[in-house]
Structure formats: C-alpha cells, structure tokens
Tab-separated table of C-alpha atoms and ligand atoms in Angstrom:
chain	number	residue	atom	x	y	z
J	67	MET	CA	16.626	-22.653	-11.227
J	68	LYS	CA	18.081	-19.924	-9.039
J	69	GLU	CA	16.720	-19.781	-5.495
J	70	TYR	CA	16.723	-16.676	-3.320
J	71	LYS	CA	17.049	-15.818	0.368
J	72	LEU	CA	14.633	-13.374	1.990
J	73	ALA	CA	14.495	-11.563	5.341
J	74	LEU	CA	11.186	-10.318	6.725
J	75	VAL	CA	11.664	-7.529	9.265
J	76	GLY	CA	8.600	-6.974	11.460
J	77	ALA	CA	7.406	-10.535	10.879
J	78	THR	CA	5.261	-10.502	14.029
J	79	GLY	CA	3.264	-7.350	13.133
J	80	LEU	CA	-0.028	-7.006	11.273
J	81	VAL	CA	1.638	-6.442	7.879
J	82	GLY	CA	4.364	-9.033	8.626
J	83	ARG	CA	1.796	-11.754	9.391
J	84	THR	CA	-0.077	-10.956	6.191
J	85	ALA	CA	3.213	-11.005	4.255
J	86	LEU	CA	3.745	-14.571	5.507
J	87	GLN	CA	0.310	-15.509	4.182
J	88	VAL	CA	0.939	-13.852	0.786
J	89	LEU	CA	4.385	-15.500	0.510
J	90	LYS	CA	2.735	-18.883	1.114
J	91	GLU	CA	0.210	-18.246	-1.655
J	92	LYS	CA	2.751	-16.933	-4.191
J	93	ASN	CA	5.218	-19.783	-4.065
J	94	LEU	CA	8.194	-17.688	-5.240
J	95	PRO	CA	11.602	-19.319	-5.841
J	96	ILE	CA	12.759	-18.505	-2.311
J	97	SER	CA	14.473	-21.323	-0.455
J	98	GLU	CA	15.617	-19.549	2.713
J	99	TYR	CA	13.658	-17.260	5.020
J	100	VAL	CA	14.746	-15.429	8.170
J	101	PHE	CA	12.213	-13.586	10.343
J	102	PHE	CA	13.181	-10.542	12.403
J	103	ALA	CA	11.368	-8.435	15.022
J	104	SER	CA	12.311	-6.455	18.131
J	105	SER	CA	13.668	-7.887	21.386
J	106	ARG	CA	10.038	-8.087	22.562
J	107	SER	CA	9.217	-11.061	20.374
J	108	ALA	CA	12.712	-12.448	19.671
J	109	GLY	CA	12.704	-16.166	20.462
J	110	SER	CA	9.007	-16.625	19.643
J	111	LYS	CA	8.064	-19.198	17.011
J	112	ILE	CA	6.498	-18.789	13.583
J	113	LYS	CA	5.100	-21.756	11.690
J	114	PHE	CA	5.584	-21.212	7.984
J	115	LEU	CA	5.431	-23.679	5.072
J	116	ASN	CA	5.548	-26.716	7.384
J	117	LYS	CA	8.624	-25.506	9.227
J	118	GLU	CA	9.062	-23.829	12.569
J	119	TYR	CA	11.156	-20.641	12.605
J	120	ILE	CA	12.523	-18.797	15.640
J	121	VAL	CA	12.054	-15.020	15.407
J	122	ARG	CA	15.392	-13.203	15.670
J	123	GLU	CA	16.097	-9.821	17.189
J	124	LEU	CA	17.161	-7.324	14.522
J	125	ASN	CA	20.633	-5.819	15.037
J	126	GLU	CA	23.526	-4.233	13.093
J	127	HIS	CA	24.898	-7.653	12.119
J	128	SER	CA	21.623	-9.243	11.017
J	129	PHE	CA	22.518	-8.883	7.327
J	130	ASP	CA	26.134	-10.062	7.550
J	131	GLU	CA	25.169	-13.581	6.499
J	132	GLY	CA	23.931	-12.314	3.087
J	133	PHE	CA	20.381	-11.942	1.749
J	134	ASP	CA	18.968	-11.325	-1.717
J	135	PHE	CA	15.900	-9.442	-0.441
J	136	ALA	CA	14.552	-7.933	2.760
J	137	ILE	CA	11.016	-6.679	3.298
J	138	PHE	CA	10.883	-4.104	6.100
J	139	SER	CA	7.585	-3.560	7.938
J	140	ALA	CA	8.702	-2.397	11.346
J	141	GLY	CA	8.140	1.368	11.279
J	142	GLY	CA	10.157	4.318	9.981
J	143	ASP	CA	12.825	4.413	12.685
J	144	THR	CA	13.780	0.762	12.192
J	145	SER	CA	13.895	1.280	8.418
J	146	LYS	CA	16.029	4.407	8.670
J	147	LYS	CA	18.557	2.649	10.863
J	148	TYR	CA	18.757	-0.826	9.322
J	149	SER	CA	17.770	-0.549	5.606
J	150	PRO	CA	21.021	1.207	4.622
J	151	ILE	CA	22.999	-1.455	6.526
J	152	ALA	CA	21.146	-4.235	4.670
J	153	ALA	CA	21.641	-2.482	1.310
J	154	SER	CA	25.360	-1.986	1.996
J	155	LYS	CA	25.671	-5.783	2.318
J	156	GLY	CA	24.160	-6.352	-1.141
J	157	CYS	CA	20.593	-7.044	-0.016
J	158	ILE	CA	17.748	-5.351	-1.930
J	159	VAL	CA	15.378	-3.771	0.591
J	160	VAL	CA	11.672	-3.255	-0.075
J	161	ASP	CA	10.669	-0.772	2.594
J	162	ASN	CA	7.095	-0.354	3.751
J	163	SER	CA	7.713	2.762	5.831
J	164	SER	CA	7.610	6.370	4.661
J	165	ALA	CA	11.335	6.856	5.461
J	166	PHE	CA	12.678	6.831	1.884
J	167	ARG	CA	9.622	7.306	-0.316
J	168	MET	CA	10.357	10.836	-1.461
J	169	ASP	CA	14.115	10.290	-1.828
J	170	ASP	CA	15.086	10.946	-5.478
J	171	ASN	CA	17.413	7.932	-5.442
J	172	VAL	CA	14.698	5.560	-4.252
J	173	PRO	CA	12.084	4.192	-6.661
J	174	LEU	CA	8.499	4.307	-5.335
J	175	VAL	CA	6.736	1.417	-6.996
J	176	VAL	CA	3.330	-0.120	-7.615
J	177	PRO	CA	4.082	-2.973	-10.040
J	178	GLU	CA	0.930	-2.534	-12.187
J	179	VAL	CA	1.798	1.149	-12.612
J	180	ASN	CA	5.555	1.756	-12.829
J	181	SER	CA	7.532	-1.483	-12.564
J	182	ASP	CA	10.176	-0.091	-14.957
J	183	ALA	CA	11.271	2.210	-12.117
J	184	LEU	CA	12.666	-0.958	-10.459
J	185	LYS	CA	15.364	-1.214	-13.108
J	186	LYS	CA	17.352	1.580	-11.468
J	187	HIS	CA	17.843	1.482	-7.707
J	188	ASN	CA	20.553	1.799	-5.081
J	189	GLY	CA	19.514	-1.137	-2.921
J	190	ILE	CA	16.377	0.407	-1.421
J	191	ILE	CA	12.922	0.407	-3.032
J	192	ALA	CA	9.987	2.086	-1.304
J	193	ASN	CA	6.486	0.679	-1.026
J	194	PRO	CA	4.027	3.595	-1.221
J	195	ASN	CA	1.483	4.559	1.421
J	196	CYS	CA	-1.528	2.202	1.487
J	197	SER	CA	-4.093	4.819	0.386
J	198	THR	CA	-1.854	5.928	-2.489
J	199	ILE	CA	-1.304	2.383	-3.789
J	200	GLN	CA	-4.992	1.603	-4.249
J	201	ALA	CA	-5.612	5.019	-5.842
J	202	VAL	CA	-2.877	4.936	-8.489
J	203	VAL	CA	-3.895	1.493	-9.789
J	204	PRO	CA	-6.999	2.983	-11.519
J	205	LEU	CA	-5.471	6.457	-11.972
J	206	LYS	CA	-2.584	5.265	-14.164
J	207	PRO	CA	-4.620	3.883	-17.096
J	208	LEU	CA	-6.939	6.907	-16.879
J	209	ASP	CA	-3.969	9.271	-17.025
J	210	THR	CA	-2.420	7.440	-19.979
J	211	LYS	CA	-5.640	7.718	-21.992
J	212	TYR	CA	-7.255	10.990	-20.882
J	213	THR	CA	-4.435	12.960	-19.127
J	214	ILE	CA	-5.313	13.804	-15.541
J	215	LYS	CA	-5.437	17.518	-14.737
J	216	ARG	CA	-6.551	17.510	-11.077
J	217	ILE	CA	-7.406	14.997	-8.315
J	218	VAL	CA	-9.489	15.423	-5.140
J	219	TYR	CA	-9.082	12.546	-2.675
J	220	SER	CA	-11.457	11.882	0.234
J	221	THR	CA	-10.594	8.721	2.135
J	222	TYR	CA	-12.410	6.479	4.602
J	223	GLN	CA	-9.560	4.496	6.167
J	224	ALA	CA	-9.730	1.327	8.245
J	225	VAL	CA	-8.239	1.019	11.733
J	226	SER	CA	-5.935	-1.829	10.630
J	227	GLY	CA	-3.871	0.882	8.904
J	228	ALA	CA	-2.801	1.951	12.399
J	229	GLY	CA	-1.525	-1.551	13.245
J	230	LYS	CA	-2.699	-3.864	15.993
J	231	LYS	CA	-3.186	-0.947	18.390
J	232	GLY	CA	-5.641	0.664	15.969
J	233	VAL	CA	-7.712	-2.520	15.722
J	234	ASP	CA	-7.659	-2.850	19.541
J	235	ASP	CA	-8.960	0.729	19.906
J	236	LEU	CA	-12.054	-0.041	17.805
J	237	LYS	CA	-12.730	-3.373	19.523
J	238	ASN	CA	-12.281	-1.819	22.983
J	239	GLY	CA	-14.328	1.241	21.988
J	240	ILE	CA	-17.310	-1.002	21.176
J	241	LYS	CA	-17.083	-2.241	24.787
J	242	GLY	CA	-17.032	1.351	26.069
J	243	LEU	CA	-13.316	1.438	26.908
J	244	PRO	CA	-11.288	4.643	26.246
J	245	PRO	CA	-8.925	4.903	23.224
J	246	LYS	CA	-5.184	4.315	23.511
J	247	LYS	CA	-4.014	4.759	19.901
J	248	PHE	CA	-6.345	7.432	18.488
J	249	PRO	CA	-6.973	10.860	20.105
J	250	TYR	CA	-10.739	10.162	20.356
J	251	SER	CA	-12.963	7.092	20.327
J	252	ILE	CA	-12.981	5.627	16.821
J	253	PHE	CA	-16.186	3.764	17.682
J	254	ASN	CA	-19.164	5.808	16.413
J	255	ASN	CA	-16.795	8.447	15.022
J	256	CYS	CA	-14.998	9.511	11.846
J	257	LEU	CA	-11.676	11.142	12.717
J	258	PRO	CA	-10.371	13.645	10.117
J	259	HIS	CA	-6.885	13.144	11.484
J	260	ILE	CA	-4.442	10.459	10.257
J	261	ASP	CA	-0.778	10.877	11.231
J	262	ASP	CA	0.462	14.246	12.532
J	263	PHE	CA	-0.748	17.688	11.503
J	264	THR	CA	1.752	19.847	9.605
J	265	GLU	CA	2.242	23.611	9.319
J	266	ASN	CA	-0.112	24.119	6.366
J	267	GLY	CA	-3.013	22.390	8.152
J	268	TYR	CA	-2.721	19.127	6.201
J	269	THR	CA	-1.914	15.857	7.957
J	270	LYS	CA	1.185	13.894	6.963
J	271	GLU	CA	-1.123	11.187	5.552
J	272	GLU	CA	-2.697	13.770	3.221
J	273	LEU	CA	0.708	15.042	2.119
J	274	LYS	CA	1.863	11.461	1.501
J	275	MET	CA	-1.079	10.916	-0.862
J	276	ILE	CA	-0.406	14.179	-2.709
J	277	ASN	CA	3.371	13.803	-3.072
J	278	GLU	CA	3.483	10.062	-3.700
J	279	THR	CA	0.798	10.298	-6.416
J	280	ARG	CA	2.890	12.921	-8.212
J	281	LYS	CA	6.042	10.811	-7.966
J	282	ILE	CA	4.459	7.512	-9.094
J	283	LEU	CA	2.562	9.085	-12.008
J	284	GLU	CA	5.691	11.113	-12.859
J	285	LYS	CA	3.656	14.344	-12.851
J	286	PRO	CA	5.480	16.584	-10.366
J	287	ASN	CA	3.148	19.536	-10.931
J	288	LEU	CA	-0.145	17.636	-10.849
J	289	ARG	CA	-2.866	19.465	-8.907
J	290	VAL	CA	-3.883	17.114	-6.074
J	291	THR	CA	-5.650	17.684	-2.772
J	292	ALA	CA	-6.687	15.223	-0.065
J	293	THR	CA	-8.730	14.808	3.100
J	294	THR	CA	-7.945	11.558	4.894
J	295	VAL	CA	-10.342	10.203	7.499
J	296	ARG	CA	-10.161	7.260	9.903
J	297	VAL	CA	-13.480	5.390	10.107
J	298	PRO	CA	-14.737	2.546	12.351
J	299	VAL	CA	-14.002	-0.218	9.817
J	300	ILE	CA	-11.595	-3.029	10.739
J	301	ASN	CA	-9.975	-3.579	7.335
J	302	CYS	CA	-9.944	-2.082	3.801
J	303	HIS	CA	-9.657	1.570	2.901
J	304	SER	CA	-12.439	3.164	0.827
J	305	GLU	CA	-11.791	6.286	-1.253
J	306	SER	CA	-13.902	8.762	-3.152
J	307	ILE	CA	-11.731	10.115	-5.978
J	308	ASN	CA	-12.752	13.091	-8.076
J	309	ILE	CA	-10.706	13.356	-11.251
J	310	GLU	CA	-10.560	16.098	-13.869
J	311	PHE	CA	-9.097	15.307	-17.317
J	312	GLU	CA	-7.585	17.345	-20.139
J	313	LYS	CA	-9.535	15.333	-22.715
J	314	ASP	CA	-13.151	14.321	-23.157
J	315	PHE	CA	-14.173	10.685	-22.781
J	316	ASP	CA	-16.992	8.273	-23.369
J	317	ILE	CA	-18.112	6.994	-19.963
J	318	ASN	CA	-18.673	3.405	-21.202
J	319	GLU	CA	-15.261	3.339	-22.864
J	320	LEU	CA	-13.706	4.660	-19.655
J	321	ARG	CA	-15.497	1.966	-17.626
J	322	ASN	CA	-14.178	-0.708	-20.019
J	323	LEU	CA	-10.673	0.718	-19.798
J	324	LEU	CA	-10.728	0.282	-16.013
J	325	LYS	CA	-12.300	-3.167	-16.302
J	326	ASN	CA	-9.452	-4.329	-18.551
J	327	SER	CA	-6.585	-2.724	-16.620
J	328	PRO	CA	-4.274	-4.847	-14.434
J	329	GLY	CA	-5.062	-5.260	-10.739
J	330	ILE	CA	-8.641	-3.945	-10.954
J	331	ILE	CA	-11.998	-5.609	-10.340
J	332	LEU	CA	-14.882	-3.513	-11.630
J	333	GLU	CA	-17.990	-3.589	-9.434
J	334	ASP	CA	-20.262	-1.035	-11.009
J	335	ASP	CA	-23.886	-2.043	-11.452
J	336	ILE	CA	-26.087	0.374	-9.519
J	337	ASN	CA	-29.286	-1.230	-10.804
J	338	ASN	CA	-28.402	-4.260	-8.729
J	339	ASN	CA	-26.770	-2.351	-5.838
J	340	ILE	CA	-23.309	-3.541	-6.890
J	341	TYR	CA	-20.447	-1.308	-5.779
J	342	PRO	CA	-17.148	-1.902	-3.929
J	343	LEU	CA	-17.425	-2.698	-0.218
J	344	ALA	CA	-14.768	-3.149	2.466
J	345	THR	CA	-16.307	-6.441	3.585
J	346	ASN	CA	-15.994	-7.845	0.046
J	347	ALA	CA	-12.521	-6.511	-0.745
J	348	THR	CA	-10.868	-7.839	2.399
J	349	GLY	CA	-8.487	-10.720	1.703
J	350	HIS	CA	-8.110	-9.774	-1.991
J	351	ASP	CA	-5.084	-8.402	-3.835
J	352	GLU	CA	-7.022	-6.460	-6.460
J	353	VAL	CA	-8.399	-2.944	-6.147
J	354	PHE	CA	-12.189	-2.694	-6.475
J	355	VAL	CA	-13.639	0.209	-8.508
J	356	GLY	CA	-17.242	1.349	-8.921
J	357	ARG	CA	-19.755	4.251	-8.752
J	358	ILE	CA	-18.156	5.554	-11.943
J	359	ARG	CA	-20.014	8.645	-13.112
J	360	ARG	CA	-19.482	11.975	-14.782
J	361	ASP	CA	-18.744	14.983	-12.588
J	362	GLU	CA	-21.206	17.323	-14.251
J	363	SER	CA	-19.738	20.420	-12.563
J	364	VAL	CA	-16.653	20.464	-14.854
J	365	PRO	CA	-16.158	19.859	-18.616
J	366	PHE	CA	-14.239	16.541	-18.371
J	367	GLY	CA	-14.445	14.987	-14.917
J	368	ILE	CA	-15.513	11.817	-13.097
J	369	ASN	CA	-16.139	10.509	-9.610
J	370	ILE	CA	-15.105	6.973	-8.665
J	371	TRP	CA	-15.267	4.847	-5.489
J	372	VAL	CA	-12.195	2.708	-4.849
J	373	VAL	CA	-11.809	0.036	-2.160
J	374	GLY	CA	-8.694	-2.021	-1.399
J	375	ASP	CA	-7.305	-4.275	1.306
J	376	ASN	CA	-4.841	-1.872	2.927
J	377	ILE	CA	-2.846	-4.626	4.600
J	378	ARG	CA	-2.605	-6.824	1.479
J	379	LYS	CA	-2.398	-4.633	-1.679
J	380	GLY	CA	-1.718	-1.543	0.442
J	381	ALA	CA	1.342	-3.105	2.098
J	382	ALA	CA	2.261	-6.815	2.139
J	383	THR	CA	1.119	-7.867	-1.346
J	384	ASN	CA	2.565	-4.810	-3.081
J	385	ALA	CA	5.961	-5.397	-1.405
J	386	ILE	CA	5.942	-9.062	-2.425
J	387	GLN	CA	4.853	-8.189	-5.980
J	388	ILE	CA	7.928	-5.913	-6.106
J	389	VAL	CA	10.148	-8.848	-5.056
J	390	GLU	CA	8.403	-10.987	-7.679
J	391	LYS	CA	9.168	-8.388	-10.399
J	392	LEU	CA	12.811	-8.123	-9.274
J	393	ILE	CA	13.137	-11.914	-9.566
J	394	GLU	CA	11.569	-11.776	-13.042
J	395	PHE	CA	14.026	-9.039	-14.146
J	396	ASP	CA	16.928	-11.016	-12.646
J	397	LYS	CA	15.928	-14.113	-14.642
J	398	ASN	CA	15.676	-12.171	-17.906
J	399	LYS	CA	19.050	-10.504	-17.416
Z	110	LIG	P1	7.642	-6.884	17.926
Z	110	LIG	O1	6.587	-7.937	17.749
Z	110	LIG	O2	8.885	-7.462	18.522
Z	110	LIG	O3	7.163	-5.645	18.644
Z	110	LIG	P2	2.508	-3.456	14.064
Z	110	LIG	O4	2.578	-2.410	12.973
Z	110	LIG	O5	1.403	-4.440	13.844
Z	110	LIG	O6	2.481	-2.837	15.420
Z	110	LIG	O7	3.919	-4.305	13.951
Z	110	LIG	C1	5.187	-3.739	14.050
Z	110	LIG	C2	6.278	-4.796	13.747
Z	110	LIG	O8	7.547	-4.142	13.793
Z	110	LIG	C3	6.349	-5.917	14.766
Z	110	LIG	O9	6.744	-7.110	14.124
Z	110	LIG	C4	7.429	-5.417	15.704
Z	110	LIG	O10	8.083	-6.443	16.428
Z	110	LIG	C5	8.400	-4.826	14.710
Z	110	LIG	N1	9.331	-3.884	15.342
Z	110	LIG	C6	9.046	-2.775	16.048
Z	110	LIG	N2	10.177	-2.169	16.471
Z	110	LIG	C7	11.218	-2.904	16.013
Z	110	LIG	C8	12.650	-2.818	16.103
Z	110	LIG	N3	13.243	-1.829	16.756
Z	110	LIG	N4	13.386	-3.789	15.510
Z	110	LIG	C9	12.799	-4.787	14.835
Z	110	LIG	N5	11.449	-4.930	14.707
Z	110	LIG	C10	10.667	-4.018	15.285
C-alpha cells in the first residue's frame, strides 16, 4: 500500500496541536511527518505516535526534500509566502488561512459538502473559515432539497478562534487583568468585532462568512448577511442561522433530512432541554444542530442553532479530512 509524507506547518500552535491529535486518531497511510514552526520554537520537541520529533524552522528550502501533502496553520503571511513554494515542488497544500480562499483557481472545500471540487486544483486547496465550515454542513442538504433563497447568520464565537492569545485574554480577564489580544475585556462581554472592520461597516469575518458560503454552495448571487460576535467561551462556535427557502417543507421531514446528513448530530428535543451546547460539542468532529423551528415571519423559512468545535471541524479536522479524501482519490485513480 502506498504511504505518504506530510508536513505540518504551525505544528506548535493551537490548530497545529489539535491536528497532531486528529492525525493520531485517523491513522492515515502516512509514514513520514515533518513539523515546522517559526524560529521561536525551532528545536523544540514534539512527541507523536511514540516518536520524538524536532520542530524545524520553516524556510524557502523546507520543501526541497519532497512532500505529498502540507497542512499550513501558521497565519496568512506564512501561507502567502511559503504555500506557492511548496506547491511548486509538487506538494499539495491544504491551507488554513484566508490567503487563497477566494482565488478562482483554489478549491474551497468542506468534504461533506463539495469534495468533488478537490478533483481540480493547482497544488493549493483552501480550508474555509471556521464559522463557515460548521454552517455549510447543514446548509448543503437543505439547499439541495429546498433551495436556499436567503441566509442571516448571527454567531457567538469562542476565544480559541483567536489562537492562544485569545484564550489567554479570557483567562486573564477572569483574574481582572487587562486584554492584550482583543480591544476590550472579553470577560463579561460580547464583542461584535471579529477581525478588522472594512469600508462597508462589515468586519472581515462577516465578509468571509458571506463570500465563502456563496463559493462553497456554488451560489454566487445568494443573499447572505452576517453579524459575528466574540463571546466569553473557551472553545466551540455557536451560530443562530435564519434560512429562507424557495420551496415549502414539512418540518419533521426537514429535521430527518438533517439527522441523516453526513457530519451532523441532531440534538433537538426541547421537551427534555436537549439542544447543542459548546461544552458538549468540544472534542467532536461533527456539527451539532438543534432548535429547528419555522420562521413564521416569512412563507418558507426556519431558524436553527448550530454548534461546532472550531479548532477541530472548523480547522484541523476539516484539513485532515481533505487530505484523507485526496488519498482516497489517489488510490482510485
Ligand atoms: P511558533 O510556535 O514558532 O510561534 P497560534 O495560532 O496558536 O498562535 O499558532 C500559530 C502557529 O504558527 C505556531 O505554530 C507558530 O509557530 C506558527 N508560525 C507563526 N509564524 C510563523 C512563521 N513565520 N513561520 C513558520 N511558522 C510560524
């Protein structure tokens, strides 16, 4: 059986560490791993699958030795500089940053939704934004059956989405210390401000959700709006999604459709106070969906509550599932 060689760039970060955990669990046919980070942690040790690895500093020659795959989780600037170098050496890059997501030559992939897009790439594949990934998993089957007309996103996003510094801000804020990562204390606050503001008043995070949803669902003119909010939760993003359809639906049928769609766990039993919670979703790869109900203010609409582990499915797991799919396609070639 063919074995592959994989590079993990940003192996020491929050997403990188989780990627190591997911790689351990998945047991893919990968026989060689190399872990990269910046000069700050080059030389440090990572214990992985009963072996000790020395973290290497990423540089222009890192990919000369030849890799099948590289997962990049080291920020947009690192991706912009080094992903094209890796791709030019024949390595397929799965990039977690926003650097290439809207590039027409780069597939933007959530395997449960559009894995066929992986069949055509130029060496770089983009992993979508964490809040978009967990949203499109339930949106895709709904769109296929009922045709989505409009989406209103309101998010409640965990501090882990801002990396280790985001988590530190919440933990320090509880002790009364001032914030370093966020503009205000995230403790006892909800900050309607994720990533930079843009000219039209939206944040970049909101624009990512709008544009990436259109690209993944292949509906470039879909009406979508978003308000993204950072909340004092360590891990797992929660989202209220209001969806308007072209066609009518039976609410029980719709609930069953979501229950039987890939990557979803339905938690929707209000009589027993069952609905998705960040504390329950953390550590899982599935997206949790509940509070499914008709939006009675429009002819064919619903509201749903969607919770996902933003570091696993929203980043590390999705990237590794992409590698898994690429290996599957390679085997069936
Ligand atoms: P390092 O540990 O050397 O700083 P997080 O999002 O949790 O802050 O993690 C960011 C990850 O990206 C870390 O592994 C970090 O490595 C890595 N990183 C940051 N800048 C670079 C760079 N210029 N080259 C390679 N890796 C980088």
